[in-house]
Tab-separated table of C-alpha atoms and ligand atoms in Angstrom:
chain	number	residue	atom	x	y	z
A	1	MET	CA	-94.144	124.744	-125.479
A	2	ARG	CA	-91.312	125.104	-127.811
A	3	ARG	CA	-89.151	123.011	-125.509
A	4	LEU	CA	-91.798	120.317	-125.357
A	5	THR	CA	-92.015	120.217	-129.147
A	6	LEU	CA	-88.297	119.883	-129.294
A	7	THR	CA	-88.301	117.106	-126.696
A	8	VAL	CA	-91.025	115.237	-128.543
A	9	ALA	CA	-89.098	115.646	-131.771
A	10	MET	CA	-85.936	114.376	-130.130
A	11	LEU	CA	-87.776	111.477	-128.531
A	12	THR	CA	-89.293	110.568	-131.891
A	13	ALA	CA	-85.909	110.821	-133.534
A	14	SER	CA	-84.298	108.571	-130.939
A	15	LEU	CA	-87.119	106.042	-131.272
A	16	LEU	CA	-86.642	106.089	-135.022
A	17	PHE	CA	-82.974	105.666	-134.408
A	18	ALA	CA	-83.582	102.662	-132.147
A	19	PHE	CA	-85.718	100.953	-134.779
A	20	GLY	CA	-84.029	102.112	-137.887
A	21	ALA	CA	-80.408	102.540	-136.919
A	22	PRO	CA	-78.011	100.370	-138.837
A	23	ASP	CA	-76.196	99.243	-135.669
A	24	ASN	CA	-79.415	97.709	-134.344
A	25	LEU	CA	-80.051	95.804	-137.553
A	26	SER	CA	-76.402	94.948	-137.960
A	27	GLN	CA	-76.351	93.560	-134.406
A	28	ARG	CA	-79.264	91.274	-135.218
A	29	LEU	CA	-77.480	90.127	-138.350
A	30	ARG	CA	-74.335	89.499	-136.328
A	31	ASN	CA	-76.290	87.410	-133.828
A	32	HIS	CA	-77.778	85.251	-136.588
A	33	ILE	CA	-74.455	84.730	-138.310
A	34	GLU	CA	-72.545	84.008	-135.117
A	35	TYR	CA	-75.071	81.341	-134.190
A	36	LEU	CA	-75.188	79.809	-137.670
A	37	THR	CA	-71.383	79.643	-137.818
A	38	SER	CA	-70.892	78.456	-134.231
A	39	GLU	CA	-69.028	75.260	-133.392
A	40	GLU	CA	-72.343	73.746	-132.339
A	41	LEU	CA	-73.656	74.002	-135.917
A	42	ALA	CA	-70.492	72.475	-137.349
A	43	GLY	CA	-70.874	73.870	-140.856
A	44	ARG	CA	-74.623	73.126	-141.283
A	45	LYS	CA	-74.217	70.254	-143.679
A	46	ALA	CA	-77.561	69.309	-145.275
A	47	GLY	CA	-79.212	66.283	-143.703
A	48	THR	CA	-77.068	66.281	-140.541
A	49	PRO	CA	-78.255	67.048	-136.970
A	50	GLU	CA	-76.325	70.331	-137.188
A	51	GLY	CA	-78.055	71.165	-140.447
A	52	TYR	CA	-81.369	70.512	-138.677
A	53	LEU	CA	-80.372	72.948	-135.923
A	54	ALA	CA	-79.901	75.654	-138.545
A	55	GLY	CA	-83.331	74.832	-140.015
A	56	ASP	CA	-84.857	74.946	-136.526
A	57	TYR	CA	-83.343	78.390	-135.994
A	58	VAL	CA	-84.929	79.760	-139.170
A	59	ARG	CA	-88.244	78.139	-138.296
A	60	GLU	CA	-88.163	79.686	-134.830
A	61	HIS	CA	-87.699	83.158	-136.318
A	62	PHE	CA	-90.406	82.734	-138.929
A	63	SER	CA	-92.736	81.598	-136.165
A	64	ARG	CA	-91.862	84.528	-133.906
A	65	LEU	CA	-92.464	86.950	-136.763
A	66	GLY	CA	-95.880	85.421	-137.246
A	67	LEU	CA	-95.282	84.373	-140.842
A	68	LEU	CA	-97.829	81.924	-142.233
A	69	THR	CA	-96.811	78.496	-143.450
A	70	PHE	CA	-97.047	77.543	-147.120
A	71	GLU	CA	-98.964	74.454	-148.250
A	72	ARG	CA	-97.906	72.652	-145.046
A	73	ALA	CA	-98.999	72.573	-141.424
A	74	ASP	CA	-95.446	73.537	-140.475
A	75	TYR	CA	-92.764	75.728	-142.058
A	76	PHE	CA	-90.710	72.697	-143.019
A	77	HIS	CA	-90.893	71.289	-146.521
A	78	ASN	CA	-89.170	67.922	-146.454
A	79	PHE	CA	-87.671	66.483	-149.599
A	80	ALA	CA	-85.260	63.822	-150.761
A	81	THR	CA	-82.296	64.105	-153.117
A	82	THR	CA	-80.959	61.729	-155.698
A	83	TRP	CA	-77.418	62.494	-154.571
A	84	GLU	CA	-77.479	61.724	-150.854
A	85	SER	CA	-79.956	59.794	-148.785
A	86	GLY	CA	-81.678	61.360	-145.815
A	87	VAL	CA	-84.325	63.925	-145.129
A	88	PHE	CA	-83.710	67.523	-146.175
A	89	ARG	CA	-85.781	70.509	-145.183
A	90	ASN	CA	-86.583	73.831	-146.741
A	91	VAL	CA	-88.057	76.352	-144.336
A	92	VAL	CA	-90.749	78.443	-146.014
A	93	GLY	CA	-92.709	81.328	-144.483
A	94	ARG	CA	-95.457	83.349	-146.126
A	95	ILE	CA	-97.119	86.751	-146.040
A	96	GLU	CA	-100.430	86.447	-147.823
A	97	GLY	CA	-101.004	88.923	-150.634
A	98	LYS	CA	-104.195	90.368	-152.088
A	99	GLU	CA	-103.515	88.312	-155.202
A	100	SER	CA	-102.831	85.177	-153.250
A	101	ASP	CA	-101.633	82.939	-156.079
A	102	SER	CA	-99.047	85.223	-157.581
A	103	TYR	CA	-95.753	85.173	-155.784
A	104	ILE	CA	-92.561	86.982	-155.017
A	105	VAL	CA	-90.003	84.558	-153.609
A	106	ILE	CA	-87.114	85.770	-151.463
A	107	GLY	CA	-84.608	82.981	-150.956
A	108	ALA	CA	-81.261	82.039	-149.487
A	109	HIS	CA	-79.707	78.665	-148.813
A	110	TYR	CA	-78.806	77.912	-145.201
A	111	ASP	CA	-76.776	74.729	-145.652
A	112	HIS	CA	-73.011	74.647	-146.034
A	113	LEU	CA	-70.294	72.014	-146.257
A	114	GLY	CA	-70.064	70.678	-142.691
A	115	VAL	CA	-66.829	69.152	-141.414
A	116	LYS	CA	-64.059	67.841	-143.633
A	117	LYS	CA	-60.882	66.240	-142.322
A	118	GLY	CA	-61.700	67.466	-138.830
A	119	GLU	CA	-62.087	71.080	-139.904
A	120	ILE	CA	-65.332	72.994	-139.674
A	121	TYR	CA	-66.351	74.860	-142.800
A	122	HIS	CA	-68.266	77.712	-141.175
A	123	GLY	CA	-69.740	79.258	-144.299
A	124	ALA	CA	-70.197	82.735	-142.839
A	125	ASP	CA	-70.429	84.477	-146.189
A	126	ASP	CA	-71.673	81.304	-147.921
A	127	ASN	CA	-74.393	81.521	-146.842
A	128	ALA	CA	-75.029	82.430	-143.226
A	129	SER	CA	-74.961	85.994	-144.602
A	130	GLY	CA	-77.874	85.342	-146.970
A	131	THR	CA	-79.807	83.388	-144.337
A	132	ALA	CA	-79.432	86.197	-141.798
A	133	ALA	CA	-80.445	88.723	-144.456
A	134	LEU	CA	-83.517	86.630	-145.310
A	135	LEU	CA	-84.653	86.638	-141.666
A	136	GLU	CA	-84.221	90.399	-141.399
A	137	VAL	CA	-85.826	91.209	-144.752
A	138	ALA	CA	-88.821	89.143	-143.611
A	139	ARG	CA	-88.874	91.038	-140.317
A	140	LEU	CA	-88.703	94.493	-141.915
A	141	ILE	CA	-91.500	93.689	-144.343
A	142	LYS	CA	-93.668	91.980	-141.738
A	143	GLU	CA	-93.204	94.835	-139.259
A	144	SER	CA	-94.095	97.412	-141.899
A	145	GLY	CA	-97.629	96.062	-141.542
A	146	HIS	CA	-98.300	96.480	-145.241
A	147	THR	CA	-100.491	93.940	-147.002
A	148	PRO	CA	-98.649	93.129	-150.206
A	149	ARG	CA	-100.233	92.593	-153.582
A	150	HIS	CA	-98.320	89.377	-154.225
A	151	THR	CA	-97.972	86.566	-151.747
A	152	LEU	CA	-94.441	86.809	-150.393
A	153	LEU	CA	-92.620	83.549	-149.795
A	154	PHE	CA	-89.496	83.584	-147.641
A	155	ALA	CA	-87.542	80.446	-148.411
A	156	ALA	CA	-84.470	79.175	-146.594
A	157	PHE	CA	-83.202	76.441	-148.875
A	158	ASP	CA	-81.508	73.262	-147.771
A	159	ALA	CA	-79.132	71.107	-149.855
A	160	GLU	CA	-77.892	73.847	-152.170
A	161	GLU	CA	-74.303	72.772	-151.760
A	162	ILE	CA	-75.057	69.249	-152.960
A	163	GLY	CA	-76.995	70.334	-156.051
A	164	MET	CA	-79.640	73.011	-155.377
A	165	TYR	CA	-82.228	70.414	-154.424
A	166	GLY	CA	-84.058	72.723	-152.033
A	167	SER	CA	-84.697	75.470	-154.540
A	168	HIS	CA	-85.641	72.846	-157.109
A	169	ASP	CA	-88.238	71.435	-154.736
A	170	LEU	CA	-89.932	74.808	-154.225
A	171	ALA	CA	-89.640	75.982	-157.837
A	172	GLU	CA	-91.379	72.827	-159.079
A	173	ARG	CA	-94.210	73.415	-156.637
A	174	LEU	CA	-95.084	76.848	-158.046
A	175	PRO	CA	-97.277	76.961	-161.156
A	176	LYS	CA	-95.738	78.335	-164.349
A	177	GLY	CA	-96.270	82.052	-164.665
A	178	SER	CA	-97.096	82.463	-160.967
A	179	VAL	CA	-93.813	84.071	-159.846
A	180	THR	CA	-93.129	87.734	-160.631
A	181	VAL	CA	-89.580	87.459	-159.367
A	182	MET	CA	-87.369	85.210	-157.290
A	183	ILE	CA	-84.786	87.244	-155.382
A	184	ASN	CA	-81.882	85.164	-154.169
A	185	MET	CA	-79.188	86.149	-151.700
A	186	ASP	CA	-76.081	84.008	-151.750
A	187	MET	CA	-72.829	85.400	-150.303
A	188	VAL	CA	-73.841	88.952	-149.419
A	189	GLY	CA	-71.537	89.530	-146.438
A	190	TRP	CA	-68.564	91.226	-148.071
A	191	LEU	CA	-69.859	94.586	-149.231
A	192	LYS	CA	-66.661	96.104	-147.806
A	193	GLN	CA	-64.873	94.781	-150.867
A	194	GLY	CA	-66.962	96.714	-153.368
A	195	ALA	CA	-70.513	96.686	-154.609
A	196	LEU	CA	-73.604	94.526	-154.376
A	197	ARG	CA	-73.924	92.653	-157.639
A	198	VAL	CA	-77.505	92.325	-158.793
A	199	GLU	CA	-77.521	89.814	-161.612
A	200	GLY	CA	-80.495	89.153	-163.840
A	201	THR	CA	-81.989	92.651	-164.173
A	202	ALA	CA	-82.944	91.951	-167.796
A	203	THR	CA	-85.369	89.229	-166.679
A	204	LEU	CA	-87.693	91.901	-165.310
A	205	ASN	CA	-88.942	94.989	-167.173
A	206	GLY	CA	-88.050	98.150	-165.310
A	207	ALA	CA	-85.853	96.414	-162.745
A	208	GLU	CA	-82.619	98.177	-163.470
A	209	GLU	CA	-84.038	101.662	-162.998
A	210	LEU	CA	-85.804	100.661	-159.796
A	211	ILE	CA	-82.674	99.051	-158.366
A	212	SER	CA	-80.542	102.097	-159.142
A	213	HIS	CA	-83.115	104.343	-157.508
A	214	ILE	CA	-83.254	102.273	-154.312
A	215	ALA	CA	-79.480	101.873	-154.177
A	216	GLU	CA	-79.023	105.623	-154.429
A	217	LYS	CA	-81.507	106.209	-151.635
A	218	HIS	CA	-79.663	103.822	-149.298
A	219	ASN	CA	-76.235	104.889	-150.429
A	220	LEU	CA	-75.626	101.313	-151.498
A	221	ALA	CA	-73.062	100.629	-154.200
A	222	VAL	CA	-74.620	98.298	-156.756
A	223	ALA	CA	-73.354	96.658	-159.920
A	224	PRO	CA	-76.385	95.568	-161.954
A	225	GLN	CA	-75.845	92.851	-164.551
A	226	GLU	CA	-78.401	92.032	-167.206
A	227	PHE	CA	-77.923	88.329	-166.641
A	228	GLU	CA	-76.073	86.034	-164.297
A	229	ARG	CA	-72.441	85.667	-165.058
A	230	GLY	CA	-70.388	82.583	-165.583
A	231	ILE	CA	-70.880	79.341	-167.385
A	232	ALA	CA	-71.272	77.165	-164.375
A	233	THR	CA	-74.376	76.757	-162.338
A	234	ALA	CA	-73.881	78.509	-159.065
A	235	THR	CA	-76.953	79.226	-157.058
A	236	ASP	CA	-80.609	78.689	-156.194
A	237	THR	CA	-81.968	80.928	-158.934
A	238	GLU	CA	-81.350	78.210	-161.503
A	239	PRO	CA	-84.377	75.981	-160.867
A	240	PHE	CA	-86.598	79.080	-160.877
A	241	ALA	CA	-85.037	80.493	-164.045
A	242	LYS	CA	-85.424	77.137	-165.758
A	243	ARG	CA	-89.092	77.241	-164.958
A	244	GLY	CA	-89.261	80.569	-166.763
A	245	PHE	CA	-89.486	82.772	-163.655
A	246	PRO	CA	-87.569	86.069	-163.569
A	247	THR	CA	-84.688	85.891	-161.092
A	248	LEU	CA	-82.369	88.345	-159.415
A	249	THR	CA	-79.322	86.973	-157.681
A	250	LEU	CA	-77.577	89.195	-155.176
A	251	ASN	CA	-74.000	88.756	-154.031
A	252	THR	CA	-71.033	90.795	-152.953
A	253	GLY	CA	-68.669	88.918	-155.231
A	254	SER	CA	-66.328	86.069	-154.548
A	255	ASN	CA	-63.925	87.911	-152.282
A	256	SER	CA	-64.510	85.773	-149.193
A	257	PRO	CA	-62.522	82.539	-148.701
A	258	TYR	CA	-64.931	80.535	-150.815
A	259	HIS	CA	-65.522	76.984	-149.575
A	260	LYS	CA	-62.640	77.219	-147.127
A	261	PRO	CA	-62.641	76.883	-143.333
A	262	GLN	CA	-61.506	80.539	-143.201
A	263	ASP	CA	-64.950	81.814	-144.256
A	264	THR	CA	-65.699	83.001	-140.706
A	265	SER	CA	-68.120	85.410	-139.026
A	266	ASP	CA	-65.477	87.927	-137.912
A	267	GLN	CA	-64.874	88.889	-141.541
A	268	ILE	CA	-68.444	89.823	-142.385
A	269	ASP	CA	-69.295	93.461	-143.099
A	270	TYR	CA	-72.336	93.755	-140.812
A	271	GLU	CA	-73.015	97.423	-141.545
A	272	GLY	CA	-72.884	96.683	-145.249
A	273	LEU	CA	-75.182	93.688	-144.797
A	274	ALA	CA	-77.659	95.872	-142.890
A	275	THR	CA	-77.731	98.290	-145.831
A	276	ILE	CA	-78.328	95.381	-148.213
A	277	VAL	CA	-81.179	94.098	-146.048
A	278	LYS	CA	-82.907	97.478	-146.099
A	279	GLY	CA	-82.385	97.741	-149.833
A	280	VAL	CA	-83.769	94.249	-150.494
A	281	ALA	CA	-86.789	94.829	-148.256
A	282	GLU	CA	-87.523	98.028	-150.134
A	283	LEU	CA	-86.885	96.428	-153.522
A	284	THR	CA	-89.287	93.610	-152.693
A	285	MET	CA	-92.030	96.016	-151.662
A	286	ALA	CA	-91.359	98.256	-154.641
A	287	ILE	CA	-91.631	95.376	-157.122
A	288	ASP	CA	-94.759	94.286	-155.294
A	289	ASN	CA	-96.273	97.785	-155.525
A	290	THR	CA	-95.361	98.523	-159.106
A	291	PRO	CA	-97.571	96.810	-161.693
A	292	GLU	CA	-95.241	98.079	-164.431
A	293	ILE	CA	-92.517	95.726	-163.187
A	294	THR	CA	-93.295	92.623	-165.188
A	295	PRO	CA	-91.447	89.523	-166.408
A	296	SER	CA	-89.558	90.378	-169.586
A	297	GLY	CA	-89.504	86.832	-170.886
A	298	ARG	CA	-85.748	87.083	-171.297
A	299	ILE	CA	-83.620	84.479	-169.630
A	300	ALA	CA	-79.915	84.086	-168.950
A	301	ARG	CA	-78.022	82.124	-171.562
A	302	LYS	CA	-76.735	79.819	-168.872
A	303	HIS	CA	-80.287	79.093	-167.816
A	304	SER	CA	-81.655	78.618	-171.296
A	305	ALA	CA	-79.031	76.036	-172.240
A	306	GLY	CA	-80.810	72.816	-172.869
A	307	ARG	CA	-84.144	74.544	-173.114
A	308	ASP	CA	-86.404	74.447	-176.117
A	309	GLY	CA	-85.676	76.803	-178.929
A	310	LEU	CA	-83.511	77.955	-181.739
A	311	ASP	CA	-79.765	78.416	-181.319
A	312	MET	CA	-77.277	79.840	-183.761
A	313	GLY	CA	-73.542	79.768	-183.351
A	314	ILE	CA	-70.113	79.585	-184.870
A	315	ALA	CA	-68.041	76.437	-185.145
A	316	ALA	CA	-64.483	75.499	-185.970
A	317	GLY	CA	-63.397	71.933	-186.609
A	318	PHE	CA	-60.205	70.035	-187.272
A	319	GLY	CA	-59.713	66.449	-188.236
A	320	SER	CA	-58.745	64.108	-190.994
A	321	ASN	CA	-59.899	63.020	-194.406
A	322	TYR	CA	-59.106	60.248	-196.840
A	323	ALA	CA	-60.402	58.880	-200.116
A	324	LEU	CA	-61.770	55.443	-200.808
A	325	TYR	CA	-62.295	53.679	-204.148
A	326	PRO	CA	-64.823	50.876	-203.678
A	327	SER	CA	-64.522	49.669	-207.258
A	328	SER	CA	-60.801	49.012	-206.959
A	329	ALA	CA	-60.499	48.595	-203.180
A	330	ILE	CA	-57.913	51.377	-203.112
A	331	VAL	CA	-57.702	53.480	-199.999
A	332	GLY	CA	-56.041	56.888	-200.205
A	333	LYS	CA	-53.766	58.196	-197.516
A	334	GLU	CA	-55.273	60.198	-194.672
A	335	LEU	CA	-54.480	63.912	-194.394
A	336	GLY	CA	-55.939	66.894	-192.556
A	337	ALA	CA	-59.322	68.555	-192.812
A	338	VAL	CA	-60.521	71.934	-191.546
A	339	GLN	CA	-64.046	73.277	-191.235
A	340	LEU	CA	-65.327	76.706	-190.302
A	341	GLY	CA	-68.807	78.090	-190.323
A	342	LEU	CA	-72.214	78.573	-188.830
A	343	SER	CA	-74.253	76.124	-186.854
A	344	LEU	CA	-77.993	76.268	-186.362
A	345	GLN	CA	-80.182	74.039	-184.245
A	346	TYR	CA	-83.721	73.768	-183.007
A	347	VAL	CA	-84.557	71.637	-179.997
A	348	ARG	CA	-87.883	70.741	-178.478
A	349	GLY	CA	-87.765	68.459	-175.468
A	350	HIS	CA	-85.339	65.657	-176.130
A	351	PHE	CA	-85.368	65.998	-179.915
A	352	GLY	CA	-84.320	68.492	-182.479
A	353	ALA	CA	-82.821	69.203	-185.843
A	354	ARG	CA	-79.556	70.839	-186.760
A	355	THR	CA	-77.866	72.211	-189.797
A	356	GLY	CA	-75.045	74.540	-190.741
A	357	LEU	CA	-73.135	76.259	-193.460
A	358	LEU	CA	-69.489	75.262	-193.501
A	359	TYR	CA	-66.380	76.028	-195.392
A	360	ASP	CA	-64.903	72.551	-195.752
A	361	HIS	CA	-61.255	72.107	-196.623
A	362	ARG	CA	-60.004	68.541	-197.176
A	363	LYS	CA	-56.788	66.903	-198.162
A	364	THR	CA	-55.839	63.357	-198.999
A	365	ILE	CA	-53.174	61.517	-200.981
A	366	VAL	CA	-54.453	59.455	-203.888
A	367	PRO	CA	-52.589	57.263	-206.399
A	368	SER	CA	-51.222	59.272	-209.304
A	369	ASP	CA	-52.023	56.455	-211.644
A	370	MET	CA	-55.084	54.356	-210.920
A	371	ALA	CA	-53.668	51.526	-212.986
A	372	ASN	CA	-50.798	51.367	-210.543
A	373	PRO	CA	-52.364	52.134	-207.167
A	374	SER	CA	-49.360	51.119	-205.081
A	375	GLY	CA	-47.188	53.576	-206.990
A	376	GLU	CA	-46.454	57.173	-206.212
A	377	GLY	CA	-49.241	59.251	-204.684
A	378	THR	CA	-50.331	62.771	-205.317
A	379	LYS	CA	-51.947	65.241	-202.979
A	380	LEU	CA	-55.568	66.128	-203.655
A	381	ILE	CA	-56.832	69.313	-202.061
A	382	THR	CA	-60.443	70.511	-202.201
A	383	HIS	CA	-62.250	73.599	-200.966
A	384	ARG	CA	-65.943	73.038	-200.541
A	385	VAL	CA	-69.111	74.419	-199.022
A	386	THR	CA	-70.848	71.760	-196.978
A	387	ILE	CA	-74.353	71.788	-195.517
A	388	PRO	CA	-75.006	69.096	-192.918
A	389	VAL	CA	-78.521	68.170	-191.790
A	390	GLU	CA	-79.112	65.975	-188.771
A	391	VAL	CA	-81.938	64.992	-186.503
A	392	MET	CA	-80.762	64.975	-182.935
A	393	ALA	CA	-81.586	63.510	-179.546
A	394	THR	CA	-80.357	65.292	-176.441
A	395	THR	CA	-80.343	64.675	-172.708
A	396	ASN	CA	-81.614	68.247	-172.270
A	397	LEU	CA	-81.485	68.001	-168.491
A	398	SER	CA	-79.393	70.902	-167.336
A	399	ILE	CA	-76.526	73.184	-168.194
A	400	PHE	CA	-74.692	70.042	-169.292
A	401	SER	CA	-76.241	68.083	-172.083
A	402	TYR	CA	-75.144	65.300	-174.364
A	403	TYR	CA	-76.504	64.764	-177.818
A	404	LEU	CA	-76.434	62.471	-180.772
A	405	GLY	CA	-77.107	63.549	-184.332
A	406	VAL	CA	-77.766	61.383	-187.397
A	407	GLY	CA	-78.320	62.599	-190.934
A	408	GLY	CA	-76.621	63.524	-194.135
A	409	TYR	CA	-74.846	66.303	-195.930
A	410	TYR	CA	-74.547	68.033	-199.242
A	411	SER	CA	-71.204	69.446	-200.348
A	412	ARG	CA	-70.429	71.676	-203.299
A	413	LEU	CA	-66.932	71.944	-204.708
A	414	LEU	CA	-65.523	75.478	-204.890
A	415	SER	CA	-62.097	74.557	-206.180
A	416	GLY	CA	-59.684	71.685	-206.108
A	417	HIS	CA	-56.312	70.728	-207.346
A	418	GLY	CA	-54.075	67.694	-207.458
A	419	GLY	CA	-55.064	64.084	-207.909
A	420	SER	CA	-55.753	62.522	-211.243
A	421	ALA	CA	-58.078	64.124	-213.721
A	422	GLY	CA	-61.663	64.361	-212.631
A	423	MET	CA	-61.052	63.534	-209.012
A	424	ALA	CA	-61.476	67.074	-207.813
A	425	ALA	CA	-63.974	67.906	-210.458
A	426	ASN	CA	-66.990	66.117	-209.076
A	427	PRO	CA	-68.810	69.257	-207.990
A	428	ASN	CA	-71.726	67.799	-206.071
A	429	GLU	CA	-71.243	65.347	-203.279
A	430	TRP	CA	-73.635	63.972	-200.688
A	431	GLY	CA	-73.472	61.311	-198.059
A	432	LEU	CA	-74.298	60.248	-194.529
A	433	GLN	CA	-72.988	61.618	-191.285
A	434	TRP	CA	-73.389	61.269	-187.542
A	435	SER	CA	-72.221	63.305	-184.574
A	436	VAL	CA	-71.849	62.917	-180.831
A	437	GLY	CA	-71.458	66.005	-178.730
A	438	MET	CA	-71.570	67.671	-175.384
A	439	ARG	CA	-72.874	71.098	-174.592
A	440	VAL	CA	-71.994	73.214	-171.552
A	441	ALA	CA	-74.084	76.377	-171.538
A	442	ASP	CA	-73.201	78.143	-174.803
A	443	ILE	CA	-70.246	75.989	-175.699
A	444	PHE	CA	-70.461	72.747	-177.602
A	445	PHE	CA	-67.892	70.175	-178.474
A	446	GLU	CA	-68.590	67.367	-180.892
A	447	ALA	CA	-67.113	64.675	-183.075
A	448	THR	CA	-68.537	64.069	-186.551
A	449	ARG	CA	-67.970	61.332	-189.094
A	450	ARG	CA	-68.904	61.898	-192.696
A	451	TYR	CA	-69.271	59.216	-195.357
A	452	GLY	CA	-69.420	60.336	-198.975
A	453	LEU	CA	-71.858	58.204	-200.993
A	454	SER	CA	-72.822	60.146	-204.110
A	455	PRO	CA	-69.840	58.940	-206.209
A	456	LEU	CA	-71.344	55.476	-206.065
A	457	TYR	CA	-74.097	56.832	-208.236
A	458	SER	CA	-72.013	58.797	-210.680
A	459	ALA	CA	-69.522	58.040	-213.365
A	460	GLY	CA	-65.875	58.935	-213.008
A	461	ASP	CA	-63.230	57.960	-210.535
A	462	ASN	CA	-65.726	56.750	-208.001
A	463	MET	CA	-63.798	58.399	-205.185
A	464	MET	CA	-65.564	58.710	-201.866
A	465	SER	CA	-64.467	60.952	-199.026
A	466	ARG	CA	-64.303	59.851	-195.423
A	467	SER	CA	-63.938	62.636	-192.851
A	468	ALA	CA	-63.597	62.672	-189.090
A	469	ILE	CA	-63.870	66.115	-187.513
A	470	CYS	CA	-63.719	67.424	-183.954
A	471	THR	CA	-65.591	70.704	-183.624
A	472	LEU	CA	-65.639	73.381	-180.976
A	473	GLY	CA	-68.504	75.825	-181.214
A	474	LEU	CA	-70.181	78.676	-179.471
A	475	PHE	CA	-73.839	79.683	-179.596
A	476	PHE	CA	-74.366	83.460	-179.506
B	501	ZN	ZN1	-73.788	79.460	-151.552
C-alpha cells in the first residue's frame, strides 16, 4: 500500500515534471524561435511573403490553442501604413472574460528587418523571443482552464520596426478606459545577462508589489522601473500609453546585437525565457484576479509629451541684442544676451498658451553722444526680469512636436549701467515676440525674437531693444 502510494506520488511528480518542467517549455520556445529566425523567414520584414509566413505561424498556434478571434472572422487584422505600401497583419487571439468589454492585452511584435545588402537580419531577441513568449503565455493561460475576469487579447503585432503601426491599429480599436493593462514583450531572450526589466510599474496601482512577489516565487531576477526609460520611442506600448492605458514593457535589456545580423537564435537564453513566460502568465492572471490592481492615471513622461496638460520647466537661452532709435534712425551695435528662468505652458489639442519668468541680461553698444551718433560708442548693460506670454500652435502628434508661439512680453529693469543718461533707466518695457520651437519628449529647443515697443509711447531716449535668443529647456 505504502509502495503504491509512493508510486502514485512519483508518477504524479513525473507528470507534473513533464508539463511543468522548464526544459519542456524552453524546448517549445526554442522551436518557435528557430523557425521564426530560419533562412526561410528571411528576417520577417513586414509586408513581405516571409513576414506573412511568420504571421501564419502565429495564427496556426492561436488556432490550435482554440483562442477566439477578435472582431474579425479570422485572427488576422489587416491594416495599411503611411510609411510603406502593402498589406500588414496583426494576429490577435482572445480568451473571453466574464467582463467581456474590459481587456488585458498581452503583446509582442513579430516583424523584424528582413534582408539588407544580402544579409539576413534574424531578429532572434528582437523579437522572435517576445513572439515565442506570447505563444507560450497564451498556451499556459488557456491550458489552465480558468475563465478570466477580463477579456484577454493576445496580439502579435506587425510593422513595429517601421513605426509601430500594428500596435497603433489595435490600440485605436479599443475604447478609452477599456484596458486595465497592456503587457508588452520586446527583446526578452537575454536573461542570462542580468534581470528582466519591467518598465511602467507606476502606471498601475499595486503593480510593483505584485511583480516582486511573482518574481520571487519563480526565482526570476527583475528590475522594476516606474516608467519606461529613454527619450526615444522604442516599442509597442506607446500607442496604448498615448491612449491613456497602463502599460508594462518587459525586456532583458539591450545586450543582444541590436538590429544586427548577429542577433541569432543560438544566443537566446531559453531557460531564462521559460522562467519569464511562467512569470508573465502568472502576472497576467494575478492582475486579472486582483480588483485592487487598477490604472493609476500616471503616464510616462515620454508618452505624455505632446499630450494635453500643464508643463513646467527650466530654460537657458543665449543670443544677441541691440538698440534701435526710430526717431533718429540710429542703430546700436549688437552684443550678447543671456536668459535663464522658468517656463510654463498649457496645451490642449493643437493650441496652448505659454509664459515664463526670466532673468534677462542684455548688452548693446549705443552712441555716447546722441548728437553725434557716428562717434564713439559706449556699452549699455541691463539686468531685467522678463515675463513673456504667447499663444501657441503645436503639431502635437507624437514624441516629436513643432510649435509656433506669438505674443508679447513685459520686462522690468533691475539694474543697468552705461549708455547715455536715461537709457538704462526706463524701468518698464513691453513689446511683441514670437518663437518657433521643437520638442522631443521633455526637451525643447526654440528660437525667439523680441521687439521692444513701449519706448515709442514714452518720453526719453526712445531706445528700443531687439533680441534674438536660442533657448534650450527641460520640462520636469
Ligand atoms: Zn523590437
